[in-house]
């Protein structure tokens, strides 16, 4: 643990009351501004003095960004909705139980009471070399400290690494991709709507970011279509301790059944690559197959094709296989909380 | 490091107890001001005139009292409570949202005071461990259960556990032991006295329903 510091470095603080004011402030301050939602990913950066934004824009008073509402049988979730609200919401639990489960497994009760779904999907990598301020690729340098013969890289990537081997740490991101969600991003007077998957970027596109968000952008809402409401869902998170810890690997799956066979599926794994890792090949291969052991075994083998373990994370390969099998067979989770 | 686990405050005279010094500042006036040598002042202008810009002198609702306080923009609630308002019952264990020692309730919801900007709780009801007892000294039922059951060892984690339990019981007044364990799982006890803590907090839930 770094030494405890008394206060964060100074910054100018804005607490706009609506989206319009927030966008104007972000536009005016550009790359000097830091968006703060619940702050649960933000405070470490500031306290450790690794990031020193001149301006912090606290969205806490922007009430129009909070809340969950029905949208033609799907849901629209404001970016500032807390993870506790997502986990407890009757409509989320009824239509998209896997999202409620994912939100409930983030961190700890106090963090969920304050952390937002917008912040959860937008959060930065947790690679400790990077978080400790080492000048690695992701920080704009030209070395990866996590991928050397002596690196400690138990939590790092097994797929699609490109110089950087950090992973996306979010629990809600894979669930939202598996539900075909869309992310609404505002900037000045413009608005764009991206499929959840396109919100995330790998190191090949931008090694310094996990998402497409640029200075001036505000994620305002997440829209979940009715498509997967009431279908078969599965979410499981494997972590060292059952509270606080990030996923070593998590999996989100939604399956549409016609009779006893799978007609359409989404399977997304996180904690294994810089982007939430969608198992396209598995989704295609299990179409028209029953939810049985043979399908699960086939899917598990396909899921880990192309995996490249580092020195300390080869365990993630059998872990991904096990989770894929359990998701396809719909096994009861062994952990209750 | 000083005795209570916090970094030493630069600029204080040797031999001058920080605790007494701070209490003195608090007693001296209705408005508690930040001294430049206690906390770094902001480098930028106070207010650049835009919508949403923030004033430093604010009123907080803490333990049912309106408190005028001069709060830095980069100040956490734990800092304000402990070092501006003298409410040192709120402990700082990690300052990283990883232990729960700093738990207070904000509008009845448990939050980590080390990871909340004080400016973001304006207009909200903040309750720390000092605000639970009635003015006549009658303890809150959760506090009484802790005293009766002696559920803690060193008790450094105790104020945080009490606040987390008080907040959780508002959302679920009759929890099972398992639900309670999940509800207050955001608090660590370094003495690992968890079974006993859960024992007394289950009694606390009973007492709270009766109260
Ligand atoms: C001890 C600890 C344990 C944790 N464990 C987990 C875990 O198990 N699983 C997990 O998924 N996460 C975990 N987290 C990470 C994370 O802090 C939380 O998941 C939380 O949801 C982040 O949301 P926030 O609103 O607090 O984020 P903030 O810190 O406010 O924001 C995070 C990032 O997103 C940006 N941002 C936020 N909202 C917007 C917006 N509307 N528009 C544009 N940009 C935005 C911010 O600029 C910032 O860069 C943990 C954090 C801590 C401190
Ligand atoms: S894994 Fe990525 S974030 Fe970590 S040290 Fe390597 S380049 Fe940096
Ligand atoms: S001091 Fe706030 S959680 Fe540890
Ligand atoms: S009783 Fe000592 S830390 Fe909990």
PDB file of C-alpha atoms and ligand atoms in Angstrom, chain A residues 34-42 44 59 79 83 105-107 111 114-116 118-120 122-123 126 169-172 213 217-219 237 244-247, chain B residues 96-98, ligand 1:
ATOM      1  CA  UNK A  34     -11.960  14.684 -15.119  1.00  0.00           C
ATOM      2  CA  UNK A  35     -15.519  13.364 -14.998  1.00  0.00           C
ATOM      3  CA  UNK A  36     -16.404  12.086 -11.545  1.00  0.00           C
ATOM      4  CA  UNK A  37     -19.471   9.906 -11.062  1.00  0.00           C
ATOM      5  CA  UNK A  38     -19.282   7.931  -7.784  1.00  0.00           C
ATOM      6  CA  UNK A  39     -15.534   8.514  -7.646  1.00  0.00           C
ATOM      7  CA  UNK A  40     -14.750   4.935  -6.637  1.00  0.00           C
ATOM      8  CA  UNK A  41     -12.271   4.500  -9.480  1.00  0.00           C
ATOM      9  CA  UNK A  42     -11.221   8.137  -9.404  1.00  0.00           C
ATOM     10  CA  UNK A  44      -7.149   6.175  -5.983  1.00  0.00           C
ATOM     11  CA  UNK A  59     -21.980  14.620 -11.657  1.00  0.00           C
ATOM     12  CA  UNK A  79     -25.361   6.538 -16.254  1.00  0.00           C
ATOM     13  CA  UNK A  83     -24.922  -0.246  -8.603  1.00  0.00           C
ATOM     14  CA  UNK A 105     -21.085  -8.771  -7.141  1.00  0.00           C
ATOM     15  CA  UNK A 106     -19.147  -5.556  -7.562  1.00  0.00           C
ATOM     16  CA  UNK A 107     -16.828  -4.639  -4.686  1.00  0.00           C
ATOM     17  CA  UNK A 111     -18.947   0.949  -2.959  1.00  0.00           C
ATOM     18  CA  UNK A 114     -21.937   5.152  -4.399  1.00  0.00           C
ATOM     19  CA  UNK A 115     -20.378   3.643  -7.525  1.00  0.00           C
ATOM     20  CA  UNK A 116     -22.424   4.059 -10.679  1.00  0.00           C
ATOM     21  CA  UNK A 118     -21.612   4.490 -15.951  1.00  0.00           C
ATOM     22  CA  UNK A 119     -18.439   4.548 -13.852  1.00  0.00           C
ATOM     23  CA  UNK A 120     -18.366   0.773 -13.705  1.00  0.00           C
ATOM     24  CA  UNK A 122     -15.880   3.360 -17.911  1.00  0.00           C
ATOM     25  CA  UNK A 123     -13.375   2.370 -15.223  1.00  0.00           C
ATOM     26  CA  UNK A 126      -6.314  -2.273 -12.521  1.00  0.00           C
ATOM     27  CA  UNK A 169     -11.992  -5.261 -14.709  1.00  0.00           C
ATOM     28  CA  UNK A 170     -15.713  -4.434 -14.971  1.00  0.00           C
ATOM     29  CA  UNK A 171     -18.397  -6.841 -13.747  1.00  0.00           C
ATOM     30  CA  UNK A 172     -21.330  -5.142 -15.476  1.00  0.00           C
ATOM     31  CA  UNK A 213     -14.578   8.047 -24.308  1.00  0.00           C
ATOM     32  CA  UNK A 217     -17.645  13.021 -23.832  1.00  0.00           C
ATOM     33  CA  UNK A 218     -20.360  12.213 -21.330  1.00  0.00           C
ATOM     34  CA  UNK A 219     -21.929   8.766 -21.092  1.00  0.00           C
ATOM     35  CA  UNK A 237     -17.800 -14.218 -11.006  1.00  0.00           C
ATOM     36  CA  UNK A 244     -14.102  -6.220  -2.629  1.00  0.00           C
ATOM     37  CA  UNK A 245     -12.094  -8.303  -5.054  1.00  0.00           C
ATOM     38  CA  UNK A 246     -12.222  -7.854  -8.789  1.00  0.00           C
ATOM     39  CA  UNK A 247     -13.055 -10.838 -10.936  1.00  0.00           C
TER      40      UNK A 247
ATOM     41  CA  UNK B  96      -8.822   3.538  -0.061  1.00  0.00           C
ATOM     42  CA  UNK B  97     -12.408   2.218   0.221  1.00  0.00           C
ATOM     43  CA  UNK B  98     -11.017  -1.136   1.332  1.00  0.00           C
TER      44      UNK B  98
HETATM   45  C1  LIG C   1     -11.800  -1.385  -3.299  1.00  0.00           C
HETATM   46  C2  LIG C   1     -12.461  -1.409  -4.652  1.00  0.00           C
HETATM   47  C3  LIG C   1     -12.974  -2.590  -5.147  1.00  0.00           C
HETATM   48  C4  LIG C   1     -13.603  -2.620  -6.401  1.00  0.00           C
HETATM   49  N1  LIG C   1     -14.102  -3.808  -6.842  1.00  0.00           N
HETATM   50  C5  LIG C   1     -14.743  -3.855  -8.049  1.00  0.00           C
HETATM   51  C6  LIG C   1     -15.311  -5.062  -8.518  1.00  0.00           C
HETATM   52  O1  LIG C   1     -15.291  -6.093  -7.836  1.00  0.00           O
HETATM   53  N2  LIG C   1     -15.900  -5.070  -9.742  1.00  0.00           N
HETATM   54  C7  LIG C   1     -15.968  -3.955 -10.508  1.00  0.00           C
HETATM   55  O2  LIG C   1     -16.542  -4.014 -11.601  1.00  0.00           O
HETATM   56  N3  LIG C   1     -15.437  -2.798 -10.084  1.00  0.00           N
HETATM   57  C8  LIG C   1     -14.846  -2.701  -8.871  1.00  0.00           C
HETATM   58  N4  LIG C   1     -14.316  -1.519  -8.435  1.00  0.00           N
HETATM   59  C9  LIG C   1     -14.182  -0.417  -9.423  1.00  0.00           C
HETATM   60  C10 LIG C   1     -15.130   0.739  -9.490  1.00  0.00           C
HETATM   61  O3  LIG C   1     -14.721   1.747  -8.642  1.00  0.00           O
HETATM   62  C11 LIG C   1     -16.585   0.510  -9.279  1.00  0.00           C
HETATM   63  O4  LIG C   1     -16.951  -0.609  -9.989  1.00  0.00           O
HETATM   64  C12 LIG C   1     -17.530   1.675  -9.626  1.00  0.00           C
HETATM   65  O5  LIG C   1     -18.664   1.187 -10.319  1.00  0.00           O
HETATM   66  C13 LIG C   1     -17.000   2.783 -10.456  1.00  0.00           C
HETATM   67  O6  LIG C   1     -18.053   3.720 -10.613  1.00  0.00           O
HETATM   68  P1  LIG C   1     -17.934   5.222 -10.089  1.00  0.00           P
HETATM   69  O7  LIG C   1     -19.195   5.882 -10.478  1.00  0.00           O
HETATM   70  O8  LIG C   1     -17.580   5.274  -8.677  1.00  0.00           O
HETATM   71  O9  LIG C   1     -16.693   5.675 -10.977  1.00  0.00           O
HETATM   72  P2  LIG C   1     -15.851   7.006 -11.098  1.00  0.00           P
HETATM   73  O10 LIG C   1     -14.589   6.847 -10.356  1.00  0.00           O
HETATM   74  O11 LIG C   1     -16.661   8.211 -10.806  1.00  0.00           O
HETATM   75  O12 LIG C   1     -15.569   6.948 -12.664  1.00  0.00           O
HETATM   76  C14 LIG C   1     -14.760   5.940 -13.231  1.00  0.00           C
HETATM   77  C15 LIG C   1     -14.215   6.421 -14.574  1.00  0.00           C
HETATM   78  O13 LIG C   1     -15.266   6.577 -15.507  1.00  0.00           O
HETATM   79  C16 LIG C   1     -15.389   7.917 -15.942  1.00  0.00           C
HETATM   80  N5  LIG C   1     -16.832   8.211 -15.946  1.00  0.00           N
HETATM   81  C17 LIG C   1     -17.712   7.876 -14.970  1.00  0.00           C
HETATM   82  N6  LIG C   1     -18.960   8.225 -15.326  1.00  0.00           N
HETATM   83  C18 LIG C   1     -18.878   8.789 -16.556  1.00  0.00           C
HETATM   84  C19 LIG C   1     -19.829   9.343 -17.443  1.00  0.00           C
HETATM   85  N7  LIG C   1     -21.136   9.370 -17.138  1.00  0.00           N
HETATM   86  N8  LIG C   1     -19.401   9.841 -18.635  1.00  0.00           N
HETATM   87  C20 LIG C   1     -18.081   9.794 -18.937  1.00  0.00           C
HETATM   88  N9  LIG C   1     -17.127   9.284 -18.143  1.00  0.00           N
HETATM   89  C21 LIG C   1     -17.515   8.775 -16.958  1.00  0.00           C
HETATM   90  C22 LIG C   1     -14.604   8.752 -14.947  1.00  0.00           C
HETATM   91  O14 LIG C   1     -14.057   9.884 -15.577  1.00  0.00           O
HETATM   92  C23 LIG C   1     -13.542   7.776 -14.494  1.00  0.00           C
HETATM   93  O15 LIG C   1     -12.468   7.777 -15.390  1.00  0.00           O
HETATM   94  C24 LIG C   1     -13.710  -1.438  -7.177  1.00  0.00           C
HETATM   95  C25 LIG C   1     -13.197  -0.242  -6.669  1.00  0.00           C
HETATM   96  C26 LIG C   1     -12.591  -0.212  -5.412  1.00  0.00           C
HETATM   97  C27 LIG C   1     -12.074   1.090  -4.913  1.00  0.00           C
END
